[in-house]
mmCIF file of C-alpha atoms and ligand atoms in Angstrom:
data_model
loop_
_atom_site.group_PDB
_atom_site.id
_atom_site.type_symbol
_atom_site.label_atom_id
_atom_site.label_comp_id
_atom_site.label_asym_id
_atom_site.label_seq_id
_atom_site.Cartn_x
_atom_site.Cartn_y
_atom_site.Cartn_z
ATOM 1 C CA UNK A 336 46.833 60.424 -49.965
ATOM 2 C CA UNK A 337 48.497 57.415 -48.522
ATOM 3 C CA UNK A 338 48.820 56.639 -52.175
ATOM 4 C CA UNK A 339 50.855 59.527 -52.830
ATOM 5 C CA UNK A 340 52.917 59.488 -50.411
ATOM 6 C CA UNK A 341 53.915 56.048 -51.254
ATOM 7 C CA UNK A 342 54.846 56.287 -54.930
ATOM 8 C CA UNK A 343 56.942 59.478 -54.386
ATOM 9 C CA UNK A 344 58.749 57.473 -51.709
ATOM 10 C CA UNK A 345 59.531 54.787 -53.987
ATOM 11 C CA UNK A 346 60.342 56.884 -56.979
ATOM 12 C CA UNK A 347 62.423 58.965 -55.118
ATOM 13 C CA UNK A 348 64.427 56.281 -53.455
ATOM 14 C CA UNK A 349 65.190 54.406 -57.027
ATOM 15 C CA UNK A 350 66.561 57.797 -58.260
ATOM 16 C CA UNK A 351 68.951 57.731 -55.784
ATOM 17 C CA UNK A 352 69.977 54.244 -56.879
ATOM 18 C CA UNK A 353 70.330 54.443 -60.204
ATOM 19 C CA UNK A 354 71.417 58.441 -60.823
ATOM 20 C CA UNK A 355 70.327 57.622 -64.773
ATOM 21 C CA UNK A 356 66.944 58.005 -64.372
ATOM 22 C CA UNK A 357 65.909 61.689 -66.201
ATOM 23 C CA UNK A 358 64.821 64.014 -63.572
ATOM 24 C CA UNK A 359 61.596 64.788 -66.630
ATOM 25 C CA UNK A 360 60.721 61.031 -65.674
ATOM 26 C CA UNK A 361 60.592 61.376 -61.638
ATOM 27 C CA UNK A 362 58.955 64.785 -62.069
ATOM 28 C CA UNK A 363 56.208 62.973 -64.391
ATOM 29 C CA UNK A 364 55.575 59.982 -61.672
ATOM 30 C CA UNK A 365 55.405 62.943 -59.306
ATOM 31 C CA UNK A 366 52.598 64.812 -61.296
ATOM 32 C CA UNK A 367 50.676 61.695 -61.676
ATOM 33 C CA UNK A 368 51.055 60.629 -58.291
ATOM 34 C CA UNK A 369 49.446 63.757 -57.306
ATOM 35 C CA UNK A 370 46.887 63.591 -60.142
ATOM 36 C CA UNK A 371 45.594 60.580 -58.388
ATOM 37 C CA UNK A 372 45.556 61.818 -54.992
ATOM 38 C CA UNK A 373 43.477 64.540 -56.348
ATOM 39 C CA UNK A 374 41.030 62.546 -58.442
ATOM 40 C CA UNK A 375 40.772 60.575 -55.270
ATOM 41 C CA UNK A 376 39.882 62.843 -53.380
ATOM 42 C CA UNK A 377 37.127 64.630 -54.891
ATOM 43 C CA UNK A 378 35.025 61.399 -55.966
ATOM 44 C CA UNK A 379 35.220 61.067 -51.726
ATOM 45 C CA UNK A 380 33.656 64.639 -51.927
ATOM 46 C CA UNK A 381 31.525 64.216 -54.551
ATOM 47 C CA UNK A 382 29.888 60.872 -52.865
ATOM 48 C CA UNK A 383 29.564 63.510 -49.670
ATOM 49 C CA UNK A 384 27.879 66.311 -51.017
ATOM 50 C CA UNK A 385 25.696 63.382 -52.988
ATOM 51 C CA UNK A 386 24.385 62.206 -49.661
ATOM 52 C CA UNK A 387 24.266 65.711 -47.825
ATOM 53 C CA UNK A 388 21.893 66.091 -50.348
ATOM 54 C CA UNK A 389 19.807 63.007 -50.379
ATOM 55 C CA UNK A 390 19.819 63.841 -46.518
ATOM 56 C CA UNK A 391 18.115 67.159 -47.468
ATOM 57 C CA UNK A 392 16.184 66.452 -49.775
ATOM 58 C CA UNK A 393 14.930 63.120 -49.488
ATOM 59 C CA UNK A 394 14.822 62.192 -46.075
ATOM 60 C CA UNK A 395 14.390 65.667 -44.128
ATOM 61 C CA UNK A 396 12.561 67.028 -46.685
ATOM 62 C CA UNK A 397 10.033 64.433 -46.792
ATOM 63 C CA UNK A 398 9.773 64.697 -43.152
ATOM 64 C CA UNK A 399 11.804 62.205 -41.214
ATOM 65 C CA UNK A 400 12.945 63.858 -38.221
ATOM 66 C CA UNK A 401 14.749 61.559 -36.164
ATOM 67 C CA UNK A 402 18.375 62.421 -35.524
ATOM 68 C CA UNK A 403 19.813 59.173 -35.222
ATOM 69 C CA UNK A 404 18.257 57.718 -38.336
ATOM 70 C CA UNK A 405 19.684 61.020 -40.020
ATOM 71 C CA UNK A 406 23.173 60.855 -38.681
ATOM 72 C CA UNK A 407 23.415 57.264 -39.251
ATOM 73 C CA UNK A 408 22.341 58.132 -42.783
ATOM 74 C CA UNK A 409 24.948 60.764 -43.376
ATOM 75 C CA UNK A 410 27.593 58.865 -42.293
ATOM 76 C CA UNK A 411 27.573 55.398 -43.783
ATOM 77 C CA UNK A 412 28.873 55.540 -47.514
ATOM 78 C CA UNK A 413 25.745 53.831 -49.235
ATOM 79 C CA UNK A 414 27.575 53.788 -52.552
ATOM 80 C CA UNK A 415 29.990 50.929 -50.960
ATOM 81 C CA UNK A 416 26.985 49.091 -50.591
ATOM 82 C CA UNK A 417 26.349 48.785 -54.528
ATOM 83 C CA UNK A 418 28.478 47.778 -57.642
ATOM 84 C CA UNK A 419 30.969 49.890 -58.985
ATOM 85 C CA UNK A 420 28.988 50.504 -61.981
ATOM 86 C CA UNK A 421 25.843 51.916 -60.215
ATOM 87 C CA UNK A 422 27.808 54.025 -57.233
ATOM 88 C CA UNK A 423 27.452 57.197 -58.898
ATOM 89 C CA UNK A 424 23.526 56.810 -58.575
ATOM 90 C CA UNK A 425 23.781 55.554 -55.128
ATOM 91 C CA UNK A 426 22.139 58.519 -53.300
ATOM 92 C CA UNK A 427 19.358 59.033 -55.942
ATOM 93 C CA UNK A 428 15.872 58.665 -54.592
ATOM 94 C CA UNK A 429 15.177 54.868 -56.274
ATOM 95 C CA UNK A 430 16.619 51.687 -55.423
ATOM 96 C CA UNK A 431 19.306 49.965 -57.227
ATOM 97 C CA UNK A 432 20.172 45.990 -58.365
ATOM 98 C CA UNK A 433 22.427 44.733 -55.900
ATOM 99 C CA UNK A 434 23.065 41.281 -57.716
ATOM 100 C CA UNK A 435 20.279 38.404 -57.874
ATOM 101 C CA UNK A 436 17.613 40.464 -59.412
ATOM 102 C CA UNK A 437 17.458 41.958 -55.979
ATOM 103 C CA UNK A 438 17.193 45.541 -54.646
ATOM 104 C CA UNK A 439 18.846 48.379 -52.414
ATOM 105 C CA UNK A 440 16.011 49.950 -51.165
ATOM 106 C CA UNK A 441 15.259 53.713 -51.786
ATOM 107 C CA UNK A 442 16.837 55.585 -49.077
ATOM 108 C CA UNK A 443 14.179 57.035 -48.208
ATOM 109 C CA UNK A 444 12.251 53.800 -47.590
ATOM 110 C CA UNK A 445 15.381 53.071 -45.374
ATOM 111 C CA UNK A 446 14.929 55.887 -43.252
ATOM 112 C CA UNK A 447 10.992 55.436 -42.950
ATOM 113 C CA UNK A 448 11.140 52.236 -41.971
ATOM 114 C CA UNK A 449 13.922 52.742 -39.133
ATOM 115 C CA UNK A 450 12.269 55.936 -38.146
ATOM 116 C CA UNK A 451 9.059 53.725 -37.420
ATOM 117 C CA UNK A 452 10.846 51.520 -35.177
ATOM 118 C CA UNK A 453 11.434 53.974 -32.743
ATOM 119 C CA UNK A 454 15.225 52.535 -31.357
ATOM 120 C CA UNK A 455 16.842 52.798 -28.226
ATOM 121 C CA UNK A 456 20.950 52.688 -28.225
ATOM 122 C CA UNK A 457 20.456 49.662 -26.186
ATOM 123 C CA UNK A 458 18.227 47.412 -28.509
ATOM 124 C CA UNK A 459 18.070 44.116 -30.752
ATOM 125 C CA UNK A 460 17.110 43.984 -33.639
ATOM 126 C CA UNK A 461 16.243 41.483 -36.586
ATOM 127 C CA UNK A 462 16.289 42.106 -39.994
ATOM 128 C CA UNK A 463 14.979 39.591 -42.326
ATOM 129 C CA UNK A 464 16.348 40.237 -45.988
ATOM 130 C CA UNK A 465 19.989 41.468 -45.746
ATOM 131 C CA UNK A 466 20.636 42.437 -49.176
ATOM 132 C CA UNK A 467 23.365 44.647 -49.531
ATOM 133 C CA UNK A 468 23.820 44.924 -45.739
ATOM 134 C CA UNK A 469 23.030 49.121 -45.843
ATOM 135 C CA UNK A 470 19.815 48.742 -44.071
ATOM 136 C CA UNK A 471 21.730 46.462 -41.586
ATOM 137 C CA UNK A 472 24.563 49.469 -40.670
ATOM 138 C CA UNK A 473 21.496 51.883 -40.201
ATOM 139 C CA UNK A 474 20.362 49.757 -37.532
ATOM 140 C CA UNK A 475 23.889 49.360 -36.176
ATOM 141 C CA UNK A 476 24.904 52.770 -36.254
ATOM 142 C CA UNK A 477 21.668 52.844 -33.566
ATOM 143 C CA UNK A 478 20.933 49.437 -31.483
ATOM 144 C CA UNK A 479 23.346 47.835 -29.907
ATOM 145 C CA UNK A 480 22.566 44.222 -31.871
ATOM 146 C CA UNK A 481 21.778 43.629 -35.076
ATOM 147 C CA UNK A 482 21.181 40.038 -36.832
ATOM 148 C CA UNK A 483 20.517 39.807 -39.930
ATOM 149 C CA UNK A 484 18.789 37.035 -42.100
ATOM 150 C CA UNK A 485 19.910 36.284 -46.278
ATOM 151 C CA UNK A 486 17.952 33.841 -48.209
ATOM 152 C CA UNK A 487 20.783 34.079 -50.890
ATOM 153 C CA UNK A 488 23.655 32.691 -50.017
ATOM 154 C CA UNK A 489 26.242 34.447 -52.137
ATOM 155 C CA UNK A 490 25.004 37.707 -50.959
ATOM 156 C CA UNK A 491 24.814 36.560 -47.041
ATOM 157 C CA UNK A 492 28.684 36.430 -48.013
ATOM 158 C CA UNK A 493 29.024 39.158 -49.611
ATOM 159 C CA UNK A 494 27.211 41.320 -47.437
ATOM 160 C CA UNK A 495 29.105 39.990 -44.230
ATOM 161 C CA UNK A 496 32.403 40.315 -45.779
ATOM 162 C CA UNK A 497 31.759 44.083 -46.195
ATOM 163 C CA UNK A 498 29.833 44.811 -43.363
ATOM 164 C CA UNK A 499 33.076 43.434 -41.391
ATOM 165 C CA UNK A 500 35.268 45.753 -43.702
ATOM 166 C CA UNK A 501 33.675 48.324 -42.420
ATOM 167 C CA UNK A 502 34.244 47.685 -38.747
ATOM 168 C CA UNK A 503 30.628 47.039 -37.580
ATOM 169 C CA UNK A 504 30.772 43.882 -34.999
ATOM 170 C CA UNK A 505 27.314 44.462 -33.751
ATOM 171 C CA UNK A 506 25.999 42.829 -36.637
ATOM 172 C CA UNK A 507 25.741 39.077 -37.137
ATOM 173 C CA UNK A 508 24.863 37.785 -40.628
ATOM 174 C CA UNK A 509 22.959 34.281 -41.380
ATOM 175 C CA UNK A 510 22.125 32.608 -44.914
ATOM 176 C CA UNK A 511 19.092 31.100 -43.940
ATOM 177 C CA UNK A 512 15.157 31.339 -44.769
ATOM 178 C CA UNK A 513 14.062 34.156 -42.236
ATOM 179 C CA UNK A 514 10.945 32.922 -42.273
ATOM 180 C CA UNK A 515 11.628 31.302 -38.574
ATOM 181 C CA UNK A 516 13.590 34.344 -37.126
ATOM 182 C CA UNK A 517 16.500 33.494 -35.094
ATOM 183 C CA UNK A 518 15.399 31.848 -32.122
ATOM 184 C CA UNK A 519 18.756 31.967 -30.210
ATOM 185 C CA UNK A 520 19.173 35.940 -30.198
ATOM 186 C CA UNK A 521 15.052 36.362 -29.551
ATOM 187 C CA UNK A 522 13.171 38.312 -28.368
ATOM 188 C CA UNK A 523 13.966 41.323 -30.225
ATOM 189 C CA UNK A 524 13.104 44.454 -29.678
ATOM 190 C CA UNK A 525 12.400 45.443 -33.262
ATOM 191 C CA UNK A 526 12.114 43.339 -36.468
ATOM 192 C CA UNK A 527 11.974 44.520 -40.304
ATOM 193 C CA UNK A 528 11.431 42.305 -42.600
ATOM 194 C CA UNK A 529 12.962 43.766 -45.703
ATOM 195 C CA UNK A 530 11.382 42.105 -48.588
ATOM 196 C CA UNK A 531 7.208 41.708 -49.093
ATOM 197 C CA UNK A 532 5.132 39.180 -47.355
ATOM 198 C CA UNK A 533 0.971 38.079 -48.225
ATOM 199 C CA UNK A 534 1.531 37.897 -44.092
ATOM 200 C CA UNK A 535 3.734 37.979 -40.744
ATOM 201 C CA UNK A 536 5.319 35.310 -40.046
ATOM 202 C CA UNK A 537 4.140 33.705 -36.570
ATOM 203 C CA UNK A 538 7.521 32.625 -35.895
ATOM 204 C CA UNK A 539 8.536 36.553 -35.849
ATOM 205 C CA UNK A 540 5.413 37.418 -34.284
ATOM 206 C CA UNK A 541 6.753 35.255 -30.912
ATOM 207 C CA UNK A 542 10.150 36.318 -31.174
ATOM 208 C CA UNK A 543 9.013 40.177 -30.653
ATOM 209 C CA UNK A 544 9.197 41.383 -26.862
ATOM 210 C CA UNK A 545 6.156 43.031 -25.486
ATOM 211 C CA UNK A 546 6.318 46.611 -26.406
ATOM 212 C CA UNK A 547 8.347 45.662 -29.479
ATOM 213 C CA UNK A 548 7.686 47.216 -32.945
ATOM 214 C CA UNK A 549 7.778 45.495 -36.147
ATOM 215 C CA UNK A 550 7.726 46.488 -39.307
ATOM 216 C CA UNK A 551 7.135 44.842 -42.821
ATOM 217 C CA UNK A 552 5.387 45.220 -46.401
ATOM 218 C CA UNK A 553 2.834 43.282 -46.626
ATOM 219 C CA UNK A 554 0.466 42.598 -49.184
ATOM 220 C CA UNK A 555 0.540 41.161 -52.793
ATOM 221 C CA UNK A 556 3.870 40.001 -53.269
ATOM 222 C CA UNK A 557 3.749 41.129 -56.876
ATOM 223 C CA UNK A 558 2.846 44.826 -57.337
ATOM 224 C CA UNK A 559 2.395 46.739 -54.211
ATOM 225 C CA UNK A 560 2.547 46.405 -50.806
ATOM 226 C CA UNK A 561 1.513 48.204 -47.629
ATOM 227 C CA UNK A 562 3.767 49.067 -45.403
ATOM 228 C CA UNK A 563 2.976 48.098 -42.275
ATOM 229 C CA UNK A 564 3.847 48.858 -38.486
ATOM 230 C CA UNK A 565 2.701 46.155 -36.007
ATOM 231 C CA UNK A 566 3.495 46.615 -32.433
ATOM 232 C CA UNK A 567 2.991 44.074 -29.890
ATOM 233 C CA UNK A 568 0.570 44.643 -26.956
ATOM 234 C CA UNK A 569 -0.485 42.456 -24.419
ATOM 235 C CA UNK A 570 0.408 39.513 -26.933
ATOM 236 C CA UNK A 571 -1.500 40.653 -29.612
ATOM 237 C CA UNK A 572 -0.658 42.745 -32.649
ATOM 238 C CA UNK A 573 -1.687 46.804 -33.043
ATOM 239 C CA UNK A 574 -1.540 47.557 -36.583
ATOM 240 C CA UNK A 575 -0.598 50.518 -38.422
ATOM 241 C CA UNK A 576 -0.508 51.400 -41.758
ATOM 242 C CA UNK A 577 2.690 53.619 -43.295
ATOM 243 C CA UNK A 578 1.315 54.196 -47.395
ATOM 244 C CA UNK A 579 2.363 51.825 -50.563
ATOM 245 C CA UNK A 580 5.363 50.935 -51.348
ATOM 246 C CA UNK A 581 7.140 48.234 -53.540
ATOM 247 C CA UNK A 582 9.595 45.679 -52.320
ATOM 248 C CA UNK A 583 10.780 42.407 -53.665
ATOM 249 C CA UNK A 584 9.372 39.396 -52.535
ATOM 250 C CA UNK A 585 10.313 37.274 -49.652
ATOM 251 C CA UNK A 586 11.204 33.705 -50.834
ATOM 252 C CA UNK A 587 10.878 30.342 -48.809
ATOM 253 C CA UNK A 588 8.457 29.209 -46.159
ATOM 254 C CA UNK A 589 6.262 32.047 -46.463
ATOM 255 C CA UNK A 590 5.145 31.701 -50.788
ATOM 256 C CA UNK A 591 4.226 28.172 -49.316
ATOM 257 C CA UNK A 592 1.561 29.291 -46.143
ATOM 258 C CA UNK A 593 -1.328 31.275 -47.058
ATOM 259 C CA UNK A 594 -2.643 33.037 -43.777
HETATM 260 N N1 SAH B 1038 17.653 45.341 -46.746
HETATM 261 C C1 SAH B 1038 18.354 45.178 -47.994
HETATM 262 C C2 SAH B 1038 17.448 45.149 -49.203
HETATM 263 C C3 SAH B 1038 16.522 44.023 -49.194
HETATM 264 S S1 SAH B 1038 16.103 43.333 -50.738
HETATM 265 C C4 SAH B 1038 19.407 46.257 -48.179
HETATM 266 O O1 SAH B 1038 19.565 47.136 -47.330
HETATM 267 O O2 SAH B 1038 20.105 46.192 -49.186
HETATM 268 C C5 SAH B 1038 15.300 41.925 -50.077
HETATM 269 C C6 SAH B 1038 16.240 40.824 -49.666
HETATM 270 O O3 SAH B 1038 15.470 39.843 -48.985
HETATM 271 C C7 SAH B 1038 16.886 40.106 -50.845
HETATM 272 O O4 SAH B 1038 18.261 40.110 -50.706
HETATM 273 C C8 SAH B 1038 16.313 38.700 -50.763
HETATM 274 O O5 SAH B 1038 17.192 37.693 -51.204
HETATM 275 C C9 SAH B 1038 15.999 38.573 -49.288
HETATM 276 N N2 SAH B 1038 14.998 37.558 -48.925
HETATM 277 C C10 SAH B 1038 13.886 37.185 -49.611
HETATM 278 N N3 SAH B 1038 13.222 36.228 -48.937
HETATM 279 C C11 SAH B 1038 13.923 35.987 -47.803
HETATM 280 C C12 SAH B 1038 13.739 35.095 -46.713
HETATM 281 N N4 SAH B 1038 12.728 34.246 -46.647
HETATM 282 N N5 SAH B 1038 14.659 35.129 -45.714
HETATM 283 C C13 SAH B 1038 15.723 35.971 -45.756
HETATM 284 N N6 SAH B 1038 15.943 36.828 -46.771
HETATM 285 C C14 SAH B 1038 15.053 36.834 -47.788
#
């Protein structure tokens, strides 16, 4: 709209100027002015009524209840999260390449995971495997902190840079291996580890408070994983299993320490 508003200011102004220009020329810059105010304007729809769906579908349908995981979800525009050439499939119920033969996750998987965390407004959290950042602004739109750990440098960047686009400044991003957690922000409340693991990493294991849930697929790095819930109790681990899924692998440190 702001568009809009701006070409028919200018075109208007340099009729005024220079009285030769055909008034079949301004009315043409008009039309397509408002042509792509319109266009505009219903891809913004169309993304909405993409992820009202996926909402209804795929994440209340299947049984996540939690409002705050499902207004989160509703709000943040997950096709900003992916490349231009992939944003119309952003809602589907898959993930998508992000760059680096890594992966979006499915939202579904998002909402799961986040779900099983159980979050208070006034929580920290650590995610290890930033990605696109989308996982990150679910747990933003919800804890207070989020800090987030990228193996990959160019898409620590990229993530941060749009993550701060977007206005979030509860979340802090780090290229590092997140393998060792992030000893200066610890101890979390809830960690996810975003990307598959043959185990948890002790490091993250001492940086979770008592009481604090966390949450990662584990299991043969190559095929499937189980996702699993571990919350910690008098020191020592619970464990929970969630069902199979299929994440990428987690890179560094961990491929190197069998446990
Ligand atoms: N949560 C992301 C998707 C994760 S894909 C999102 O919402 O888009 C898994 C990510 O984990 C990849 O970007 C991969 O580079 C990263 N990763 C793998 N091993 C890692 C490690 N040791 N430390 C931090 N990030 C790692």
């Amino acid at each position: 709209m702001k568009f809009f508003a701006y070409k028919k200011d200018a075109v208007l102004q340099s009729s005024r100027g220079k009285r030769e220009i055909p008034i079949v020329s301004l009315l043409f810059f008009v039309m397509l002015s408002f042509l792509f105010a319109v266009t505009g304007s219903s891809a913004t729809d169309e993304f909405k009524l993409k992820r009202q769906e996926m909402i209804e579908s795929d994440i209340r349908g299947r049984g996540v209840s939690d409002r705050r995981v499902i207004d989160a979800m509703s709000k943040i525009e997950r096709h900003l999260f992916v490349d231009k050439v992939f944003m119309k499939r952003a809602y589907a119920d898959h993930p998508l390449p992000i760059g680096e033969d890594q992966t979006i996750s499915q939202p579904y998987v998002v909402a799961l995971m986040t779900e099983a965390l159980k979050l208070k407004p006034t929580d920290r959290v650590l995610e290890i495997g930033t990605g696109s950042g989308y996982q990150a602004a679910v747990l933003a739109e919800i804890a207070s902190e989020v800090y987030t750990i990228e193996i990959r440098k160019k898409l620590a960047g990229k993530s941060e840079t749009l993550l701060k686009k977007l206005g979030y400044k509860n979340i802090e991003v780090k290229h590092a291996d997140g393998y060792y957690g992030w000893e200066e922000h610890a101890p979390f409340d809830a960690i996810i580890v975003t990307a598959s693991a043959n185990h948890i990493p002790p490091p993250l294991i001492k940086q979770l408070k008592e009481g604090g849930r966390l949450i990662i697929p584990l299991g043969s790095t190559v095929y499937f994983q189980t996702l699993t819930l571990a919350t910690k109790k008098m020191g020592e681990l619970e464990i929970e299993q969630m069902g199979g899924v299929a994440f990428v692998p987690m890179t560094g440190e961990v491929t190197k320490r069998k446990k």
